[in-house]
PDB file of C-alpha atoms in Angstrom:
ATOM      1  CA  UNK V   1     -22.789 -19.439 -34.821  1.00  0.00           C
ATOM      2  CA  UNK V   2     -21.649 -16.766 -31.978  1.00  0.00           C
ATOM      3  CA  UNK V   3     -23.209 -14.591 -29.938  1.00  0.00           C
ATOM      4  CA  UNK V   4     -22.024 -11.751 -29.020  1.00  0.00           C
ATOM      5  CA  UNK V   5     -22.860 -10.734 -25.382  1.00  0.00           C
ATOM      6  CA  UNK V   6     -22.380  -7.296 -24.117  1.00  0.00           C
ATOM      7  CA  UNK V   7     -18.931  -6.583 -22.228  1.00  0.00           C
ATOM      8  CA  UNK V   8     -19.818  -6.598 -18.678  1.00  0.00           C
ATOM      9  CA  UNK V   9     -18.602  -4.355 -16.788  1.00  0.00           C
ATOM     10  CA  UNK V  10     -16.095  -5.494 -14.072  1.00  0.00           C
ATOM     11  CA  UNK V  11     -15.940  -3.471 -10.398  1.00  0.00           C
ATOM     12  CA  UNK V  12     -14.824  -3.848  -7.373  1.00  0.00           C
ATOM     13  CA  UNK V  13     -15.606  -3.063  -3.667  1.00  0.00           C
ATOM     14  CA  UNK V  14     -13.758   0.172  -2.803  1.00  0.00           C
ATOM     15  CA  UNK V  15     -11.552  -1.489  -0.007  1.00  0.00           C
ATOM     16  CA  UNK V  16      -9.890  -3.450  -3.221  1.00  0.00           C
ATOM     17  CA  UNK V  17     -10.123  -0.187  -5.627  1.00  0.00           C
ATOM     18  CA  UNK V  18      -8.020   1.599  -2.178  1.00  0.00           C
ATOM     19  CA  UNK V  19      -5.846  -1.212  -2.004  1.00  0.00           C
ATOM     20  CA  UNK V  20      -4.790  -1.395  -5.154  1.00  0.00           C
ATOM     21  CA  UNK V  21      -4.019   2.513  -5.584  1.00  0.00           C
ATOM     22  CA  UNK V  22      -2.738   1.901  -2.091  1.00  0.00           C
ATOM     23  CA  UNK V  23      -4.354   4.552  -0.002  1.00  0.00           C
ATOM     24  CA  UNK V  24      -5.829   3.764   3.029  1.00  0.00           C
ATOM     25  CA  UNK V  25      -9.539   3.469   2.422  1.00  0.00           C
ATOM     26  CA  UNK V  26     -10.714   5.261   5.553  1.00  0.00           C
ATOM     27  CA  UNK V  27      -9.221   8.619   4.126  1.00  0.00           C
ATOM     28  CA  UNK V  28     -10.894   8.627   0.934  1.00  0.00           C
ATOM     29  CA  UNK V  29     -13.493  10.871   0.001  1.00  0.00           C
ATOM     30  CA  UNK V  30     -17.251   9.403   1.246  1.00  0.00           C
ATOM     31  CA  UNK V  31     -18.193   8.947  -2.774  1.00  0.00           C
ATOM     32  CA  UNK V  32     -15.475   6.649  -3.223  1.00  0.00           C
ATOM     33  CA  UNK V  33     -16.697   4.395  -0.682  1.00  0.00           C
ATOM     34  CA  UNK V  34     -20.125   4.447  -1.282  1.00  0.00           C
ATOM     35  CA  UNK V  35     -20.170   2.821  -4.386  1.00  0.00           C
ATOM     36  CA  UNK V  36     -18.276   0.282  -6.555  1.00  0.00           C
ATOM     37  CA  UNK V  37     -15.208   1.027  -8.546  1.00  0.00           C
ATOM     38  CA  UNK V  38     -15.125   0.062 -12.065  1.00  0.00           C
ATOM     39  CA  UNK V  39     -11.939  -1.189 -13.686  1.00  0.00           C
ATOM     40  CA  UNK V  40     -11.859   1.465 -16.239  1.00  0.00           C
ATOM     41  CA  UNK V  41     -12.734   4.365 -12.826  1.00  0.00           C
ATOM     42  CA  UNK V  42      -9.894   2.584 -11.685  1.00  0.00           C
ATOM     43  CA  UNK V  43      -7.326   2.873 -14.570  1.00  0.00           C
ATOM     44  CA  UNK V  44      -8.297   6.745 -14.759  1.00  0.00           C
ATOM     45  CA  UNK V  45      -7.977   7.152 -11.405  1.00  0.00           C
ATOM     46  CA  UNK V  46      -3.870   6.093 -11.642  1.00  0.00           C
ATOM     47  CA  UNK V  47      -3.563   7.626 -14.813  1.00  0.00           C
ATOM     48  CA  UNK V  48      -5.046  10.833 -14.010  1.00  0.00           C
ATOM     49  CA  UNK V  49      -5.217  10.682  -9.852  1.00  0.00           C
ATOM     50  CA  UNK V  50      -7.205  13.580  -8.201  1.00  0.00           C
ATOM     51  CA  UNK V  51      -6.075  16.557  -6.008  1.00  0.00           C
ATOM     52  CA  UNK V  52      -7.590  13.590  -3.196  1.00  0.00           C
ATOM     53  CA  UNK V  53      -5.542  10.815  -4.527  1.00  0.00           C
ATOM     54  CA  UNK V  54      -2.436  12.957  -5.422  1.00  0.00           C
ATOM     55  CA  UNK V  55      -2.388  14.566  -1.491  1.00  0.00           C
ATOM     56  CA  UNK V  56      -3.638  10.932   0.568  1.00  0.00           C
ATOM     57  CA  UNK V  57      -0.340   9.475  -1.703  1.00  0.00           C
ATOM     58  CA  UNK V  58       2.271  12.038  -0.772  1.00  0.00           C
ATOM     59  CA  UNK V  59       0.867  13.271   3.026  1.00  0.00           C
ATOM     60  CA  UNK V  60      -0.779   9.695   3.930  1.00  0.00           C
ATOM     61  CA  UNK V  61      -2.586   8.383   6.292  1.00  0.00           C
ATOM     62  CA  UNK V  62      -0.709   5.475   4.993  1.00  0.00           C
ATOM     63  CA  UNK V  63      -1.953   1.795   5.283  1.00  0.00           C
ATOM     64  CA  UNK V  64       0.486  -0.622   6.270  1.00  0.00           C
ATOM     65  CA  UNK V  65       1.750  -2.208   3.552  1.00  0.00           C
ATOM     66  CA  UNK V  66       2.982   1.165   2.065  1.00  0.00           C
ATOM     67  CA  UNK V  67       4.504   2.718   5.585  1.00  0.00           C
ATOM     68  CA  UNK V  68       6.212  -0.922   5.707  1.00  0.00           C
ATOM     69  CA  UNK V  69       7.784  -0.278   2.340  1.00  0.00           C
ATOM     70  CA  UNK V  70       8.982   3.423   2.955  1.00  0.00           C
ATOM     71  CA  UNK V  71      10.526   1.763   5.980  1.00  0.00           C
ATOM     72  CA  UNK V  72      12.033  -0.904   4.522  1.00  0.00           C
ATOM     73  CA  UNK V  73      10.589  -3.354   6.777  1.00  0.00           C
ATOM     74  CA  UNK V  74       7.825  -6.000   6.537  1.00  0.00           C
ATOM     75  CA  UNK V  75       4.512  -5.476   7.537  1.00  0.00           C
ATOM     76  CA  UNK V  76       5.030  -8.437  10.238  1.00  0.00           C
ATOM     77  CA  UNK V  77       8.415  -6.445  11.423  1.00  0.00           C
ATOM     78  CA  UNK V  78       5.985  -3.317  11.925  1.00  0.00           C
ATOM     79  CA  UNK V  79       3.849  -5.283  14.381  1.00  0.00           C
ATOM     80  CA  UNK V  80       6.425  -6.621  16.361  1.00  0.00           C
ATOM     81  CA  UNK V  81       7.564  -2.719  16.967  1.00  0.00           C
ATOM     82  CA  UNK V  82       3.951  -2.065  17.955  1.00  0.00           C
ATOM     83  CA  UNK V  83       3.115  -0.388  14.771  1.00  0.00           C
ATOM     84  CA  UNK V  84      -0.512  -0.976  13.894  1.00  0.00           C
ATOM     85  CA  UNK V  85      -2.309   2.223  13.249  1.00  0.00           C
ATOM     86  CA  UNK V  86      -1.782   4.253  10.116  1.00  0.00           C
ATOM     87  CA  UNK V  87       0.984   6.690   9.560  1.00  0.00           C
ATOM     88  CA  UNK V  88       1.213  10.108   7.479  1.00  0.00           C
ATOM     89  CA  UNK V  89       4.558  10.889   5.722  1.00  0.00           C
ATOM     90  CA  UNK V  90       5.779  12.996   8.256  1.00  0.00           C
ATOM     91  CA  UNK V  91       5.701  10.407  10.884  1.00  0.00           C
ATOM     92  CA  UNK V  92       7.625   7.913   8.644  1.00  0.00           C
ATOM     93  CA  UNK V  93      10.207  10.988   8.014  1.00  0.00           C
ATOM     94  CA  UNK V  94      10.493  11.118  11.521  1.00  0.00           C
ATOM     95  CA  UNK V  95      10.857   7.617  12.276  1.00  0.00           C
ATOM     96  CA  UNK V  96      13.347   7.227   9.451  1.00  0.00           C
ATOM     97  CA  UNK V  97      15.207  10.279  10.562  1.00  0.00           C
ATOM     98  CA  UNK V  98      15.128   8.790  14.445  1.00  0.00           C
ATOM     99  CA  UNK V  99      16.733   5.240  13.201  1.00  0.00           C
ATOM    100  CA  UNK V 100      15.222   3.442  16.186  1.00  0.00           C
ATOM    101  CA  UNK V 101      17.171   0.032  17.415  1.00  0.00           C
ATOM    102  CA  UNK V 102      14.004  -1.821  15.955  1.00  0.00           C
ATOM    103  CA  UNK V 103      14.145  -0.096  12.596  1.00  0.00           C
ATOM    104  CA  UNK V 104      17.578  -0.905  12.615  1.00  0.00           C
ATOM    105  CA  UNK V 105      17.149  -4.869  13.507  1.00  0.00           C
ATOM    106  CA  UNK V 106      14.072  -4.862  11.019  1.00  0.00           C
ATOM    107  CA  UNK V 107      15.567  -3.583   8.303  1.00  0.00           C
ATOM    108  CA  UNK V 108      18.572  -6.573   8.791  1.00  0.00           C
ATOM    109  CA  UNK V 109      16.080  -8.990   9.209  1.00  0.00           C
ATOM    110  CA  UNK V 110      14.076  -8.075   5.351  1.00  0.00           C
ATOM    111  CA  UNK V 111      17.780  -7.466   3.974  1.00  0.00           C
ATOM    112  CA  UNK V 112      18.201 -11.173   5.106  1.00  0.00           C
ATOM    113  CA  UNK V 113      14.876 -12.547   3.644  1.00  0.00           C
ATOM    114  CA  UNK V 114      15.539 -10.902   0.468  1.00  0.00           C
ATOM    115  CA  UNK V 115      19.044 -12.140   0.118  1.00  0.00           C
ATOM    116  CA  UNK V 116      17.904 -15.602   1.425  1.00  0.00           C
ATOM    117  CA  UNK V 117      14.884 -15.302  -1.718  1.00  0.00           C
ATOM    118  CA  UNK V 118      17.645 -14.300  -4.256  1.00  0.00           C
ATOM    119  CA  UNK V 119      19.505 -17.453  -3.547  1.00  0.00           C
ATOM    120  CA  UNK V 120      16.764 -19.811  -3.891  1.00  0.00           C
ATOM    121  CA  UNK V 121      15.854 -17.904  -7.481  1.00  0.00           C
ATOM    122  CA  UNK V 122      19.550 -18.737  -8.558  1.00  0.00           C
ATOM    123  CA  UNK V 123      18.838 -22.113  -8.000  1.00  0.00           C
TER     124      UNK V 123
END
């Protein structure tokens, strides 16, 4: 004998539901982080992202884990340059475009860690 219970619905808090459309959560419109974010809001929302979504993805502010991947650097490699505050596109353009020494050196450094990784798979 089975029951059957109704599907629950699963959410999450909006810093996760930012996270994982990776948007920094601060720059999202005040309904989205008022409430919870269900997983099926959440699927429509990167299937079918809003004019909100759409422009916070391509202009930014962008949280750290995405400006350290259009970089090419780690998140930890964006502290050590004194990176810690939120950057749009154009300011990643312009550090790309500007090469700084510590880009440079942090760049090498996640080349290294990823080659060092690949070896260890092969293994």
């Amino acid at each position: 004998m089975t029951s059957s219970k109704p599907k629950t619905v699963q959410t999450m808090k909006p810093e996760t539901a930012a996270k994982k459309l990776g948007v920094l959560l601060a720059a999202t419109p005040e309904e989205f982080r008022a409430g919870v974010v269900s997983r099926d809001e959440l699927n429509a929302l990167q299937s079918a992202p809003p004019a909100w979504l759409a422009d916070l993805r391509r202009n930014g502010p962008h949280p750290k884990q995405v400006v350290a991947a259009k970089l090419g650097v780690s998140i930890s490699g964006l502290a050590r340059a004194g990176i810690t505050e939120p950057l749009t596109t154009a300011e990643v353009e312009q550090l790309k475009a500007e090469n700084p020494e510590w880009l440079e050196r942090e760049r090498a450094i996640q080349a290294e860690a990823r080659k060092e990784v690949a070896r260890l798979k092969e293994r």
